[in-house]
Each structure stands twice: as structure tokens, then as C-alpha cells.
């Protein structure tokens, strides 16, 4: 991919075309005996029309494909020549392809929340990244209106691959997964195939079942509280752990009563 990086190169070239064309016309007139100030002026005006009369504007934040006689202009490496924003003199022989316009603005790619599985629990992930075109020839082979969907799908697949072998608490919680996605080898290869590049990405994960997550956290707190009743240095027996778990189940509403080895107290109603 080759792009004319400095439109000011076009202006001195147009001036050179003007001088060369004007002198050429002047000497041609002289050869046939047409001389004088009027014809000299006509020669320079004609040269100016040839050099500066045909202009094309490339809108800001876009690139356009350069054509010669309806065909793409290629550089020495056989790659298409793209023109950056600005006004260009095209000398009546070059044109800019109207249908080959690429937006150079950095664009958002928003990935809606989706569920996947890390090593120890189900999680929900959402992501947002900024991307831009870096290879125009590769990008033009893609359907522009499908590119956002393609990138969303690619990010999802990569996040699933990145999170799958990781533990939530130690390897995902508090980590910007977007950095891992951008650095992932297959992700970079696929982006290169599309001709795009991500400048940044933010991706966050949280447990899919927040209710269960809160329940587990509360359960851990209750266990620590009940364990503390036995003393700091006390090693819990299996029966004591079982008894604590039964107490926790009651407090969480997961059991109706505590089952103990205490004698049953009969309830007698007096009538």
C-alpha cells in the first residue's frame, strides 16, 4: 500500500508542468512562425489550464484511490496509490475513484455484553476498542458494512480463548482483558488480514451470576465469624466444620432448622 503522504509534492510538480508546457507551446508557435506577446501570453495561459485547470478534492479524514485512464495507479512494488486529504491537480489524465473512499477516522468497536466461561466460573464480558485502517489494499477487499460485525466476532472469540484457561479471582478480576486481546497472536494476524489495527481496547469481566457471587461472599464471611467463636488457634474438627456449615445454611435461608445431637424438646399444647 502506497499513499501520497504530502500533498505539497503535487504543487511543485504542477508548477513544473506549467513551465514545461508553456515553453513547449511557445517554441512550437515559434517553429511555425507565430510570435509576439499575444501568442506568448496564450502559450502560458494554455500551460496554466493544462497544469492547474483540473483539480480534485479529497475530503478530510478520507483516502481516495488514484486512477489513470480508469485503471488503478500502481507503484514499483505493484501496490495501489492512495491519495490523502487535500486538493490535488490531476492534469486532465488522472482521476480519483469515486467508489473507493476509505474513512481514516479512528472508529469505535463496541462489543455488547456476552457470557463465557473462565476456568472456575461463568463470566460476562463487555469490550470497547478503537481501530483504524492501516493497509488500504487489504481493507478494500473486505465489505466495509460488514467490518464492524467481523471485528466484534473476532474480539469475542479472542476473549473466550484468553479467559478460558484463567482463574477469575487471580487472573481476570481487576485485569484489562483488552490488553491481552490486542497482544494475542491470532488476533493480530486476523486484523492484519483485514488491513486494520486496534489502537486501544478496554474489556472487563464480572461474574454472570451476581446473586450467587454475593451469596458465596456472604457465606465466607459467616464461616469466618463462626470459626472465630472457637478461638484463634483452634483447629476445627470435621464435625465442627459440618456444624458451622449447617448454621450458615440456616442463616442463608437454605435450611429450615439446625440438626444437632441435642435431645428433642417436646412441645405440649395446654387446652
Short mmCIF file of C-alpha atoms in Angstrom, two decimals:
data_model
loop_
_atom_site.label_atom_id
_atom_site.label_comp_id
_atom_site.label_asym_id
_atom_site.label_seq_id
_atom_site.Cartn_x
_atom_site.Cartn_y
_atom_site.Cartn_z
CA UNK A 1 0.00 0.00 0.00
CA UNK A 2 1.43 3.36 -1.04
CA UNK A 3 -0.08 6.71 -0.12
CA UNK A 4 0.91 10.17 -1.30
CA UNK A 5 1.89 11.43 2.14
CA UNK A 6 2.47 15.11 1.32
CA UNK A 7 0.06 16.92 -0.99
CA UNK A 8 2.62 19.73 -1.35
CA UNK A 9 4.60 17.42 -3.63
CA UNK A 10 1.74 17.81 -6.10
CA UNK A 11 2.01 21.62 -6.22
CA UNK A 12 5.66 21.96 -7.32
CA UNK A 13 5.02 19.19 -9.84
CA UNK A 14 2.06 21.14 -11.24
CA UNK A 15 4.22 24.27 -11.45
CA UNK A 16 6.88 22.30 -13.34
CA UNK A 17 4.18 21.01 -15.74
CA UNK A 18 3.02 24.60 -16.27
CA UNK A 19 6.50 25.88 -17.13
CA UNK A 20 7.34 22.90 -19.34
CA UNK A 21 4.01 23.03 -21.20
CA UNK A 22 4.12 26.80 -21.67
CA UNK A 23 7.66 26.70 -23.05
CA UNK A 24 6.78 23.78 -25.27
CA UNK A 25 3.81 25.64 -26.74
CA UNK A 26 5.87 28.80 -27.14
CA UNK A 27 8.61 27.01 -29.10
CA UNK A 28 6.01 25.19 -31.23
CA UNK A 29 4.49 28.56 -32.15
CA UNK A 30 7.94 29.90 -32.94
CA UNK A 31 8.66 26.97 -35.26
CA UNK A 32 5.61 27.78 -37.38
CA UNK A 33 6.33 31.49 -37.35
CA UNK A 34 3.77 32.53 -34.79
CA UNK A 35 5.42 35.03 -32.49
CA UNK A 36 4.60 38.06 -30.41
CA UNK A 37 3.49 38.95 -26.91
CA UNK A 38 -0.06 37.80 -27.54
CA UNK A 39 0.98 34.26 -28.54
CA UNK A 40 3.50 34.13 -25.73
CA UNK A 41 0.70 35.01 -23.31
CA UNK A 42 -1.56 32.40 -24.94
CA UNK A 43 1.16 29.79 -24.50
CA UNK A 44 1.49 30.48 -20.76
CA UNK A 45 -2.30 30.62 -20.26
CA UNK A 46 -2.71 27.30 -22.08
CA UNK A 47 0.05 25.79 -19.95
CA UNK A 48 -1.71 27.03 -16.80
CA UNK A 49 -5.01 25.48 -17.91
CA UNK A 50 -3.29 22.13 -18.51
CA UNK A 51 -1.39 22.25 -15.21
CA UNK A 52 -3.97 23.82 -12.87
CA UNK A 53 -7.32 23.56 -14.65
CA UNK A 54 -8.20 20.03 -13.49
CA UNK A 55 -8.48 19.69 -9.71
CA UNK A 56 -9.83 17.05 -7.34
CA UNK A 57 -10.55 17.37 -3.65
CA UNK A 58 -10.07 14.57 -1.14
CA UNK A 59 -12.29 15.23 1.93
CA UNK A 60 -10.72 15.42 5.37
CA UNK A 61 -10.22 12.10 7.19
CA UNK A 62 -10.55 10.06 3.99
CA UNK A 63 -8.28 8.47 1.40
CA UNK A 64 -9.11 8.02 -2.29
CA UNK A 65 -7.76 5.63 -4.90
CA UNK A 66 -5.82 7.26 -7.78
CA UNK A 67 -6.79 6.22 -11.33
CA UNK A 68 -5.17 6.68 -14.73
CA UNK A 69 -7.46 6.09 -17.69
CA UNK A 70 -9.85 4.25 -15.39
CA UNK A 71 -7.18 1.87 -14.06
CA UNK A 72 -5.56 1.86 -10.63
CA UNK A 73 -2.17 3.56 -10.49
CA UNK A 74 0.45 1.17 -9.14
CA UNK A 75 3.82 1.87 -7.58
CA UNK A 76 7.04 -0.01 -8.39
CA UNK A 77 6.03 -2.80 -5.99
CA UNK A 78 2.67 -3.22 -7.74
CA UNK A 79 0.67 -1.69 -4.89
CA UNK A 80 -2.17 0.79 -5.37
CA UNK A 81 -1.56 4.50 -4.85
CA UNK A 82 -3.94 6.20 -2.42
CA UNK A 83 -4.27 9.96 -2.00
CA UNK A 84 -4.61 11.60 1.39
CA UNK A 85 -6.87 14.58 2.23
CA UNK A 86 -6.30 17.79 0.32
CA UNK A 87 -6.70 19.44 -3.09
CA UNK A 88 -4.75 17.92 -6.00
CA UNK A 89 -4.09 18.93 -9.61
CA UNK A 90 -4.67 15.89 -11.82
CA UNK A 91 -3.71 17.32 -15.24
CA UNK A 92 -6.81 16.04 -17.11
CA UNK A 93 -5.42 12.50 -17.24
CA UNK A 94 -5.76 11.31 -13.64
CA UNK A 95 -8.95 10.83 -11.62
CA UNK A 96 -9.89 9.73 -8.11
CA UNK A 97 -12.09 6.66 -7.87
CA UNK A 98 -15.47 7.82 -6.51
CA UNK A 99 -16.40 4.41 -5.11
CA UNK A 100 -13.05 3.74 -3.44
CA UNK A 101 -13.13 6.03 -0.43
CA UNK A 102 -11.80 4.93 2.93
CA UNK A 103 -12.57 6.70 6.17
CA UNK A 104 -9.38 7.41 8.09
CA UNK A 105 -11.06 8.43 11.34
CA UNK A 106 -10.39 6.21 14.33
CA UNK A 107 -13.59 4.21 14.75
CA UNK A 108 -15.29 2.63 17.74
CA UNK A 109 -15.96 -1.07 18.01
CA UNK A 110 -18.40 -1.76 20.86
CA UNK A 111 -18.87 -5.38 21.91
CA UNK A 112 -22.18 -5.87 23.78
CA UNK A 113 -22.05 -7.96 26.99
CA UNK A 114 -21.83 -11.70 26.35
CA UNK A 115 -21.42 -14.76 28.55
CA UNK A 116 -18.49 -17.15 28.51
CA UNK A 117 -16.66 -19.48 30.88
CA UNK A 118 -13.32 -18.96 32.59
CA UNK A 119 -11.56 -21.76 34.46
CA UNK A 120 -13.64 -21.56 37.63
CA UNK A 121 -16.93 -19.80 36.85
CA UNK A 122 -19.24 -18.29 34.29
CA UNK A 123 -18.49 -14.65 33.49
CA UNK A 124 -19.97 -11.79 31.46
CA UNK A 125 -17.64 -9.64 29.37
CA UNK A 126 -18.08 -6.33 27.59
CA UNK A 127 -15.48 -4.53 25.47
CA UNK A 128 -14.84 -1.31 23.58
CA UNK A 129 -11.92 -0.68 21.22
CA UNK A 130 -10.66 1.95 18.75
CA UNK A 131 -9.44 0.81 15.33
CA UNK A 132 -8.17 2.37 12.11
CA UNK A 133 -7.25 1.31 8.58
CA UNK A 134 -3.53 0.64 8.11
CA UNK A 135 -3.48 -1.29 4.82
CA UNK A 136 -5.82 0.12 2.20
CA UNK A 137 -5.35 -2.65 -0.37
CA UNK A 138 -6.31 -5.37 2.12
CA UNK A 139 -9.16 -3.35 3.58
CA UNK A 140 -10.75 -2.65 0.20
CA UNK A 141 -11.14 -6.41 -0.34
CA UNK A 142 -13.48 -6.56 2.66
CA UNK A 143 -17.11 -5.48 2.77
CA UNK A 144 -16.99 -2.19 4.65
CA UNK A 145 -20.54 -2.56 6.01
CA UNK A 146 -19.64 -5.96 7.49
CA UNK A 147 -16.34 -4.92 9.05
CA UNK A 148 -17.75 -3.91 12.45
CA UNK A 149 -19.59 -7.23 12.81
CA UNK A 150 -16.43 -9.08 11.79
CA UNK A 151 -14.37 -7.25 14.41
CA UNK A 152 -16.96 -7.80 17.15
CA UNK A 153 -16.97 -11.52 16.36
CA UNK A 154 -13.16 -11.59 16.35
CA UNK A 155 -12.95 -9.85 19.74
CA UNK A 156 -15.50 -12.23 21.25
CA UNK A 157 -13.65 -15.32 20.02
CA UNK A 158 -10.36 -13.96 21.30
CA UNK A 159 -11.77 -13.11 24.73
CA UNK A 160 -13.22 -16.62 25.05
CA UNK A 161 -9.82 -18.03 24.13
CA UNK A 162 -7.98 -15.72 26.54
CA UNK A 163 -10.30 -16.24 29.53
CA UNK A 164 -10.84 -20.00 29.17
CA UNK A 165 -7.71 -21.19 31.00
CA UNK A 166 -7.62 -18.37 33.57
CA UNK A 167 -8.95 -18.20 37.13
CA UNK A 168 -11.36 -15.35 37.78
CA UNK A 169 -10.09 -14.10 41.15
CA UNK A 170 -6.34 -14.24 40.50
CA UNK A 171 -6.02 -13.78 36.73
CA UNK A 172 -9.12 -11.93 35.47
CA UNK A 173 -10.50 -9.75 38.27
CA UNK A 174 -9.02 -6.25 38.00
CA UNK A 175 -7.26 -7.03 34.71
CA UNK A 176 -7.87 -5.10 31.49
CA UNK A 177 -8.52 -8.04 29.19
CA UNK A 178 -8.34 -5.68 26.21
CA UNK A 179 -4.54 -5.51 26.51
CA UNK A 180 -4.41 -9.31 26.37
CA UNK A 181 -6.64 -9.35 23.29
CA UNK A 182 -4.53 -6.82 21.37
CA UNK A 183 -1.36 -8.77 22.19
CA UNK A 184 -2.86 -12.13 21.18
CA UNK A 185 -1.07 -13.58 18.15
CA UNK A 186 -4.09 -14.88 16.24
CA UNK A 187 -5.96 -11.64 16.86
CA UNK A 188 -3.11 -9.59 15.37
CA UNK A 189 -2.90 -11.89 12.35
CA UNK A 190 -6.63 -11.59 11.66
CA UNK A 191 -6.54 -7.80 11.99
CA UNK A 192 -3.63 -7.71 9.54
CA UNK A 193 -5.71 -9.75 7.08
CA UNK A 194 -8.48 -7.14 7.35
CA UNK A 195 -5.97 -4.30 6.95
CA UNK A 196 -6.86 -2.72 10.31
CA UNK A 197 -5.19 -2.15 13.64
CA UNK A 198 -6.55 -1.55 17.15
CA UNK A 199 -5.04 1.41 18.94
CA UNK A 200 -6.57 0.51 22.30
CA UNK A 201 -9.21 -1.71 23.85
CA UNK A 202 -10.94 -1.91 27.23
CA UNK A 203 -12.55 -5.21 28.21
CA UNK A 204 -13.97 -6.00 31.65
CA UNK A 205 -15.37 -9.22 33.10
CA UNK A 206 -17.69 -9.85 36.02
CA UNK A 207 -19.47 -12.98 37.29
CA UNK A 208 -22.54 -13.89 35.26
CA UNK A 209 -24.50 -14.85 38.40
CA UNK A 210 -24.01 -11.87 40.69
CA UNK A 211 -26.61 -13.17 43.13
CA UNK A 212 -24.67 -16.39 43.62
CA UNK A 213 -21.43 -14.45 43.82
CA UNK A 214 -22.81 -12.27 46.62
CA UNK A 215 -24.15 -15.36 48.35
CA UNK A 216 -20.73 -17.02 48.23
CA UNK A 217 -19.04 -13.91 49.65
CA UNK A 218 -21.59 -13.70 52.49
CA UNK A 219 -21.13 -17.40 53.18
CA UNK A 220 -17.36 -16.93 53.52
CA UNK A 221 -17.91 -14.09 55.98
CA UNK A 222 -20.29 -16.19 58.07
CA UNK A 223 -17.82 -19.08 58.14
CA UNK A 224 -15.05 -16.81 59.43
CA UNK A 225 -17.39 -15.40 62.08
CA UNK A 226 -18.47 -18.84 63.33
CA UNK A 227 -14.91 -20.16 63.25
CA UNK A 228 -13.74 -17.24 65.37
CA UNK A 229 -16.03 -18.43 68.18
CA UNK A 230 -13.76 -21.47 68.67
CA UNK A 231 -10.65 -19.36 69.29
CA UNK A 232 -7.79 -18.14 67.16
CA UNK A 233 -5.54 -21.20 67.35
CA UNK A 234 -8.26 -23.82 67.36
CA UNK A 235 -8.13 -26.43 64.59
CA UNK A 236 -11.67 -27.30 63.56
CA UNK A 237 -12.68 -30.93 63.52
CA UNK A 238 -14.76 -32.44 60.77
CA UNK A 239 -17.87 -32.39 62.97
CA UNK A 240 -17.30 -28.74 63.90
CA UNK A 241 -16.95 -27.75 60.24
CA UNK A 242 -20.17 -29.66 59.50
CA UNK A 243 -21.94 -27.86 62.33
CA UNK A 244 -20.73 -24.45 61.12
CA UNK A 245 -21.93 -25.22 57.58
CA UNK A 246 -25.35 -26.17 58.92
CA UNK A 247 -25.54 -22.87 60.83
CA UNK A 248 -24.57 -20.98 57.66
CA UNK A 249 -27.24 -22.78 55.63
CA UNK A 250 -29.88 -21.70 58.12
CA UNK A 251 -28.70 -18.10 58.12
CA UNK A 252 -28.72 -18.08 54.33
CA UNK A 253 -32.22 -19.50 54.29
CA UNK A 254 -31.10 -22.74 52.67
CA UNK A 255 -32.21 -24.91 55.61
CA UNK A 256 -35.25 -24.67 57.91
CA UNK A 257 -33.60 -25.77 61.14
CA UNK A 258 -30.30 -26.78 62.63
CA UNK A 259 -29.91 -30.51 63.08
CA UNK A 260 -27.93 -31.25 66.25
CA UNK A 261 -27.37 -34.13 68.62
CA UNK A 262 -29.29 -32.29 71.35
CA UNK A 263 -32.29 -34.10 72.94
CA UNK A 264 -35.61 -33.36 71.33
CA UNK A 265 -37.75 -30.99 73.40
CA UNK A 266 -41.38 -31.96 73.21
CA UNK A 267 -43.92 -29.24 72.77
CA UNK A 268 -47.21 -29.79 74.63
CA UNK A 269 -50.16 -27.57 73.97
CA UNK A 270 -52.42 -26.97 77.01
CA UNK A 271 -56.08 -26.97 76.19
#
